[in-house]
C-alpha positions as protocol buffer text, in pm:
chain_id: "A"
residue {
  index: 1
  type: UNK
  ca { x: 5907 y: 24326 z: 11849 }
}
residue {
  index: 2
  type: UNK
  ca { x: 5755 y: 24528 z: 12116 }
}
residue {
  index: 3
  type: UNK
  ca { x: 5379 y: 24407 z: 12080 }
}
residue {
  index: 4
  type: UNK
  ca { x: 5515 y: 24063 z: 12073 }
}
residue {
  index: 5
  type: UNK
  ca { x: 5718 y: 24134 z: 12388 }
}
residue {
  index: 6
  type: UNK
  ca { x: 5344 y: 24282 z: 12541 }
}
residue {
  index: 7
  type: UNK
  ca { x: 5178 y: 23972 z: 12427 }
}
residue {
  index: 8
  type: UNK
  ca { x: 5483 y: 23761 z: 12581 }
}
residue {
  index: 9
  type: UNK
  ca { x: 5427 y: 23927 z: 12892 }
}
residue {
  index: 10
  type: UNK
  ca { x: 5052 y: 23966 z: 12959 }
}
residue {
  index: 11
  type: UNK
  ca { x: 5058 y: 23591 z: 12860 }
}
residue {
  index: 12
  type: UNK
  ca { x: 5274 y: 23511 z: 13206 }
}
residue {
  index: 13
  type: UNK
  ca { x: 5056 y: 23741 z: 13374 }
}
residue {
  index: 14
  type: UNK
  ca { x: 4780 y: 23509 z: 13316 }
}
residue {
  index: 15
  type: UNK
  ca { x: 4974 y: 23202 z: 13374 }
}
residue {
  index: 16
  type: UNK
  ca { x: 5083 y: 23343 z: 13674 }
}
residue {
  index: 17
  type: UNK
  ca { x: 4902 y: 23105 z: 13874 }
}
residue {
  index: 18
  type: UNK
  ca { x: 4958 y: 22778 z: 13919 }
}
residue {
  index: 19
  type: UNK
  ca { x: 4641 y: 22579 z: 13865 }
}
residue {
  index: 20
  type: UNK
  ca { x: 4613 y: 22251 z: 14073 }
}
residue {
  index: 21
  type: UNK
  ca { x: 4482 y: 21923 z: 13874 }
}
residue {
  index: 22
  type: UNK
  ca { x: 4363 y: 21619 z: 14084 }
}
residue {
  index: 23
  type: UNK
  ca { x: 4313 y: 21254 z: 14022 }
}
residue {
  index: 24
  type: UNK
  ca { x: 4091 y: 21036 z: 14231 }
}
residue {
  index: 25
  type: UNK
  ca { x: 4061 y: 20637 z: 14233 }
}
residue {
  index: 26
  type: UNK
  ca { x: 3949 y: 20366 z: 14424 }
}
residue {
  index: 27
  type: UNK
  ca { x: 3736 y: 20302 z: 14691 }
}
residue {
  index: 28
  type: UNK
  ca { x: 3575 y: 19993 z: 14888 }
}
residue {
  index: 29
  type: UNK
  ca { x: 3650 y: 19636 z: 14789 }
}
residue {
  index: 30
  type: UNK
  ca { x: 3352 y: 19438 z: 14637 }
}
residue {
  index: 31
  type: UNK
  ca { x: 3109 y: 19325 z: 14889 }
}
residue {
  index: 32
  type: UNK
  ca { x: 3243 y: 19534 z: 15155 }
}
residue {
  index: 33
  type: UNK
  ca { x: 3107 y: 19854 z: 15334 }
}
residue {
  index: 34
  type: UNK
  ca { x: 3270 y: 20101 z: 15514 }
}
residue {
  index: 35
  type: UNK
  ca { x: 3138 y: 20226 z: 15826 }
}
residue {
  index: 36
  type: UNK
  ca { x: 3229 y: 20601 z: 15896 }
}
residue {
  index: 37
  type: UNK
  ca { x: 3100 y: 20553 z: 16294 }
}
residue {
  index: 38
  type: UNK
  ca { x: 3391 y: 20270 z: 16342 }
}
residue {
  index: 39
  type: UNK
  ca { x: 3734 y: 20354 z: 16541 }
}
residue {
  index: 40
  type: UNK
  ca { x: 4010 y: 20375 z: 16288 }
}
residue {
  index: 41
  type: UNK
  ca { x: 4386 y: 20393 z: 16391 }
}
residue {
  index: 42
  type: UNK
  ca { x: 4561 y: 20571 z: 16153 }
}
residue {
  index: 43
  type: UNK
  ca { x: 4932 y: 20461 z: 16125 }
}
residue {
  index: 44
  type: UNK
  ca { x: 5198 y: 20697 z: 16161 }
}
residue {
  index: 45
  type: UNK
  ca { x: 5342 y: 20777 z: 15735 }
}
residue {
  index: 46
  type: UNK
  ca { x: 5645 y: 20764 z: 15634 }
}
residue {
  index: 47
  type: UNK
  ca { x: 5792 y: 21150 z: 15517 }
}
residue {
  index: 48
  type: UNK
  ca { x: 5797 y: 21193 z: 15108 }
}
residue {
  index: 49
  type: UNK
  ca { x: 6113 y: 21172 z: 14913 }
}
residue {
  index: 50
  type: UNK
  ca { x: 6180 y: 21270 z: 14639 }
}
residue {
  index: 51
  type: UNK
  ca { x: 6423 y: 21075 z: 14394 }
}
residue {
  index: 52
  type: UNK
  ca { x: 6794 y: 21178 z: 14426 }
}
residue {
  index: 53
  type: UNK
  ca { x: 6689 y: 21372 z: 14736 }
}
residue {
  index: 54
  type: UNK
  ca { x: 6676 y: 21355 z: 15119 }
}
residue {
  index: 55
  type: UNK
  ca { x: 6318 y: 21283 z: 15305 }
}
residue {
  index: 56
  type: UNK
  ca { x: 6139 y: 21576 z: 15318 }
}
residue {
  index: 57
  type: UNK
  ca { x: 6112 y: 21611 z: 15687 }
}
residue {
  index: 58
  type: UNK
  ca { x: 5775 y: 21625 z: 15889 }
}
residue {
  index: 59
  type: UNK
  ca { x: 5548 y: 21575 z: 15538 }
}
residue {
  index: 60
  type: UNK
  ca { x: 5459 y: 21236 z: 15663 }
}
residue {
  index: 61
  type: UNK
  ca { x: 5369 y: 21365 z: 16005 }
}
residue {
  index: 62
  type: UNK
  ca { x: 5172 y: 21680 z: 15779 }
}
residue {
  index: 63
  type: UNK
  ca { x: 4957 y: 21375 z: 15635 }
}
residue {
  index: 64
  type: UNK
  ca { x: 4908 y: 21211 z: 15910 }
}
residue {
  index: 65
  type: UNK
  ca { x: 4727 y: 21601 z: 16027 }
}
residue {
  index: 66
  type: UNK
  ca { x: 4544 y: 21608 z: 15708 }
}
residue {
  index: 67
  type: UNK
  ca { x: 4394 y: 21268 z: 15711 }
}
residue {
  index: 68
  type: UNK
  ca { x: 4311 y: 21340 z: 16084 }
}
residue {
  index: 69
  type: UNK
  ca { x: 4145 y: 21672 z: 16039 }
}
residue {
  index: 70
  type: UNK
  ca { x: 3936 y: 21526 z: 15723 }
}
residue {
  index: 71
  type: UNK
  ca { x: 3824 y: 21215 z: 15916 }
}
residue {
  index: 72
  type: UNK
  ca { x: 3772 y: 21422 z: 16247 }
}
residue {
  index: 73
  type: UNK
  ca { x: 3599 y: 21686 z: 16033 }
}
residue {
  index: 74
  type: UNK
  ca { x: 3334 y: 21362 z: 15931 }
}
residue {
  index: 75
  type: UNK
  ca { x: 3279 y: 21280 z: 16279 }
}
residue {
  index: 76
  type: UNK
  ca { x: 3509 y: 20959 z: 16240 }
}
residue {
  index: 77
  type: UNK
  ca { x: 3639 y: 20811 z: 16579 }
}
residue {
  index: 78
  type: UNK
  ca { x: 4024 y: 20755 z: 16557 }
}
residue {
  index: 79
  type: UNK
  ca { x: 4352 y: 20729 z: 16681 }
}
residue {
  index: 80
  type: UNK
  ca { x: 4724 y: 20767 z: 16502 }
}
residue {
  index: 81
  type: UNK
  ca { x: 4978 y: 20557 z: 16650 }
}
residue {
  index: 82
  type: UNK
  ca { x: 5354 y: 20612 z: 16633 }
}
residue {
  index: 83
  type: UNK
  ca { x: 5422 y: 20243 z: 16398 }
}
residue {
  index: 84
  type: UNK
  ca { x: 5415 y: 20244 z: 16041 }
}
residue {
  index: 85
  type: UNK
  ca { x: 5414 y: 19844 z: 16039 }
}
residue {
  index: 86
  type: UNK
  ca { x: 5084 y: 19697 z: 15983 }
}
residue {
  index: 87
  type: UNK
  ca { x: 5072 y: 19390 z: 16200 }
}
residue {
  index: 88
  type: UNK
  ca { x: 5154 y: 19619 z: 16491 }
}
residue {
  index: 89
  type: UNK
  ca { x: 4908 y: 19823 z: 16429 }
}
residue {
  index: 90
  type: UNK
  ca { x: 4707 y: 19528 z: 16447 }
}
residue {
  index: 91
  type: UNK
  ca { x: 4797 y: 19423 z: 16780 }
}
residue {
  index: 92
  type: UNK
  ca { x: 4706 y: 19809 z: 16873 }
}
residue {
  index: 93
  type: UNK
  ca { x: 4383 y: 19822 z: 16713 }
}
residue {
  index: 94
  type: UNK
  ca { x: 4260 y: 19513 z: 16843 }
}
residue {
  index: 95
  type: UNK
  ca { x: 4369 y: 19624 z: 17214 }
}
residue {
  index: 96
  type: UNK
  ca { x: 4187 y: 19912 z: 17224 }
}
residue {
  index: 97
  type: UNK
  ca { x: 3818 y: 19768 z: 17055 }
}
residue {
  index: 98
  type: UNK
  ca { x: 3951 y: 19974 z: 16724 }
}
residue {
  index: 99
  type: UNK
  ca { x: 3741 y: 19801 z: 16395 }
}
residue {
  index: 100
  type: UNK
  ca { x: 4016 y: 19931 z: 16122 }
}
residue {
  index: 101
  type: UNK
  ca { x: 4346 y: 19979 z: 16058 }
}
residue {
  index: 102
  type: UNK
  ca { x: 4429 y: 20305 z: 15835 }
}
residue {
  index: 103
  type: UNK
  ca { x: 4770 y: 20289 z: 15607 }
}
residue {
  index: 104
  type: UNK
  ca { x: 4892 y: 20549 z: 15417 }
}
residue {
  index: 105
  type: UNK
  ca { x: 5178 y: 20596 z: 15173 }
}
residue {
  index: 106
  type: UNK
  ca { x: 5313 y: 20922 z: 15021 }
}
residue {
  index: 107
  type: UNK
  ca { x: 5405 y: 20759 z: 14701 }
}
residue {
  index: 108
  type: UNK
  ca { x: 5496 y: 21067 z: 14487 }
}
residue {
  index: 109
  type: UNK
  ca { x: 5702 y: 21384 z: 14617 }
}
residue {
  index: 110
  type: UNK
  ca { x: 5861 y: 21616 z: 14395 }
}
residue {
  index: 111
  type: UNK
  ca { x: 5892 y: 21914 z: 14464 }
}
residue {
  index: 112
  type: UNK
  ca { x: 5983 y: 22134 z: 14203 }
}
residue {
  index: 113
  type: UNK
  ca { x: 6138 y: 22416 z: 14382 }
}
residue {
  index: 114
  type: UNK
  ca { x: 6184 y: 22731 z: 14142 }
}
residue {
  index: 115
  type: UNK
  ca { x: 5883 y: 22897 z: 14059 }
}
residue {
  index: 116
  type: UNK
  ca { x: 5968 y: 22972 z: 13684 }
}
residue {
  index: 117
  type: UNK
  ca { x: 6033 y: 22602 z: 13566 }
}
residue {
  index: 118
  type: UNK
  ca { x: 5755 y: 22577 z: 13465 }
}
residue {
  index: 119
  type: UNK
  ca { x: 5737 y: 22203 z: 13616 }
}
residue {
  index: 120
  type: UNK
  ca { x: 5438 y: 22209 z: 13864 }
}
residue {
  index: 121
  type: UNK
  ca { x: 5488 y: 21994 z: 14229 }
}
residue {
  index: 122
  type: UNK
  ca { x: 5341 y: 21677 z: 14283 }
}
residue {
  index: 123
  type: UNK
  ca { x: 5175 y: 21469 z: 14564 }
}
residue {
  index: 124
  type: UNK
  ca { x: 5044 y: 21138 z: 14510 }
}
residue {
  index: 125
  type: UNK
  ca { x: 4884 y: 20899 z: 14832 }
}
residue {
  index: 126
  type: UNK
  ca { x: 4767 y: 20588 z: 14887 }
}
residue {
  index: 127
  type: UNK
  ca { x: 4560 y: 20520 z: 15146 }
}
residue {
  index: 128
  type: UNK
  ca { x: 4458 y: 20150 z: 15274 }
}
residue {
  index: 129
  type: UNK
  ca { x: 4172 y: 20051 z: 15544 }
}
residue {
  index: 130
  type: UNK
  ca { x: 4189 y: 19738 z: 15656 }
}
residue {
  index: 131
  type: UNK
  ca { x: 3976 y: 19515 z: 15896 }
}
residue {
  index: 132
  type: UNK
  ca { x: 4109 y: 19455 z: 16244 }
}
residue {
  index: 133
  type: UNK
  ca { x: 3936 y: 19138 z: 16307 }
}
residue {
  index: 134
  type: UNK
  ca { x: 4015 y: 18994 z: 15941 }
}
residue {
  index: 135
  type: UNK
  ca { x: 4297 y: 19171 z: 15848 }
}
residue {
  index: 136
  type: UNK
  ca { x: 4112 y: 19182 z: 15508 }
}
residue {
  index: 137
  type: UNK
  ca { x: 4193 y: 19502 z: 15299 }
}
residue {
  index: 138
  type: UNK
  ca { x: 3823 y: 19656 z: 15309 }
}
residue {
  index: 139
  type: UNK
  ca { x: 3911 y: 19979 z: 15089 }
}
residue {
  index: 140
  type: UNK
  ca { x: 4200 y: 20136 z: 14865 }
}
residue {
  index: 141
  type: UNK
  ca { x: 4255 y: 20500 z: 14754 }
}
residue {
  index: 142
  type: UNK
  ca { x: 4439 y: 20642 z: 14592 }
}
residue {
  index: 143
  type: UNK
  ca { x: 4493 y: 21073 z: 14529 }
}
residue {
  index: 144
  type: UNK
  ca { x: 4752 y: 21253 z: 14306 }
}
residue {
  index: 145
  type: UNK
  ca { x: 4783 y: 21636 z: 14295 }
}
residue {
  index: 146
  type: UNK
  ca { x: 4990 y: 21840 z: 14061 }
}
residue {
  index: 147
  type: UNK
  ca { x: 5020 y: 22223 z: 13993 }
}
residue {
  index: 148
  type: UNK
  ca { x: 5039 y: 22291 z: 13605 }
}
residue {
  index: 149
  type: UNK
  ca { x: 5176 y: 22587 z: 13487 }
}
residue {
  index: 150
  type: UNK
  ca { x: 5379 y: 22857 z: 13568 }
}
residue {
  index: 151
  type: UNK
  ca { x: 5399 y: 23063 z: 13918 }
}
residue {
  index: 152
  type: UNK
  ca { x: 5535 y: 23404 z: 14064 }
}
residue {
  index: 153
  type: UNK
  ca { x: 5527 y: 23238 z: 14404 }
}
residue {
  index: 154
  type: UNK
  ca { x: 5734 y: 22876 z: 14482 }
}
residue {
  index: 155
  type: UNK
  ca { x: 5521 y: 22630 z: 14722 }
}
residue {
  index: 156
  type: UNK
  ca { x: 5605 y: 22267 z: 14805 }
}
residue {
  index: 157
  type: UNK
  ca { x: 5360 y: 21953 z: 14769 }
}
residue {
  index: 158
  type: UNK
  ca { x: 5293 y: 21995 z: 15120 }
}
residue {
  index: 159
  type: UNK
  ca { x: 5010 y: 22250 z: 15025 }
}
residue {
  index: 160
  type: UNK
  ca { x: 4824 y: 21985 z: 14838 }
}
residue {
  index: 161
  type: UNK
  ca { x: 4786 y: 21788 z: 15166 }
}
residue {
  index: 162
  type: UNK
  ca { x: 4451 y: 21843 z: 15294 }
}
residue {
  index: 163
  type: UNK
  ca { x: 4340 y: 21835 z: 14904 }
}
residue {
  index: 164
  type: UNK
  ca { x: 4469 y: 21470 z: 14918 }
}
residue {
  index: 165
  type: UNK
  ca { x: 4364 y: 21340 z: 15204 }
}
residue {
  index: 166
  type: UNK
  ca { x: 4024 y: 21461 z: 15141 }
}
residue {
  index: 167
  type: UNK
  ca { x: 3995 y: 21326 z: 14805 }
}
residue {
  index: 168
  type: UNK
  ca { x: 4116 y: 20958 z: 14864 }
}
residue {
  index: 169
  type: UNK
  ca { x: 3904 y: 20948 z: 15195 }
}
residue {
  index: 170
  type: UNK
  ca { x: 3612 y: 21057 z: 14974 }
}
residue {
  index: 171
  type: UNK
  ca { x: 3691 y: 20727 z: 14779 }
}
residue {
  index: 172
  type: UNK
  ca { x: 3684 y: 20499 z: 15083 }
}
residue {
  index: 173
  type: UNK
  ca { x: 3388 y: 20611 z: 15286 }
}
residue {
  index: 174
  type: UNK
  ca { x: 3219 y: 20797 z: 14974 }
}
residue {
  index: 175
  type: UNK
  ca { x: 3163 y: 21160 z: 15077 }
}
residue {
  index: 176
  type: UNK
  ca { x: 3115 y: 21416 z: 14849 }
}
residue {
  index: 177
  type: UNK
  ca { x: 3412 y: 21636 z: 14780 }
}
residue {
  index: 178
  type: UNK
  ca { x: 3382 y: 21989 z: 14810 }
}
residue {
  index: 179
  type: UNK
  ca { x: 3589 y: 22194 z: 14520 }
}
């Protein structure tokens, strides 16, 4: 009983970390390009929720950061604006000579809260560029993150943020990701 308790317990040990896995899809539409030295407005996101729970406040203003940094980090001229709604940011992007208009959703939130249940948290994005002068979807991406296994610390899908924005962005403009 003992040396299975041992095993038992140097078996957590190795567990103990929670080990992220990511899924990547998407990219431009066919026949389109995406220029990386266009303005993009990036429209303000709406915070993650998680079913049978309130909003998780400020994660949609944390991706808005992370797609920021990760498209400022690629030398990518942009703006965020304070509307969700796509037609005004439209009207936005066209007054100010902008050539796309940047959507994203947090479409997945859960945040599984207790570190021992063994239930990893989740983060899942899409992320939409669209034309300004069309209004023509150019590229789609989408980026889900989930920690598998079991922890000693708790987190919240808010640490997978920059992780997400950099891999759907990857998808649209086709950088390499680093890992």
């Amino acid at each position: 009983m003992k040396r299975l308790f041992l095993v038992a317990a140097a078996a957590m040990l190795f567990a103990g970390c929670s080990v992220p896995r990511q899924v990547k899809e998407g990219g431009a539409m066919s026949g389109q390009q995406v220029s990386s030295q266009s303005k993009v407005l990036l429209l303000n996101v709406r915070d993650g929720q998680e079913k049978g729970q309130d909003p998780a406040t400020g994660s949609g203003q944390g991706m808005v950061a992370a797609l920021r940094k990760t498209l400022s980090a690629h030398g990518v001229p942009l703006s965020t604006s304070q509307s969700m709604d796509l037609s005004k940011g439209f009207d936005e992007a066209q007054r100010k000579g902008y050539a796309y208009v940047m959507k994203s959703t947090i479409t997945l939130w859960e945040d599984n809260a207790t570190a021992w249940s063994g239930n990893g948290d989740k983060l899942n994005i899409s992320v939409e560029l669209y034309d300004v002068g069309t209004h023509e979807l150019v590229a789609a991406a989408t980026d889900k993150r989930t920690a598998t296994g079991f922890t000693f610390v708790s987190g919240t899908p808010d640490r997978f943020m920059d992780e997400v924005a950099a891999g759907a962005l990857s998808q649209i403009y086709g950088w390499p990701v680093k890992n």
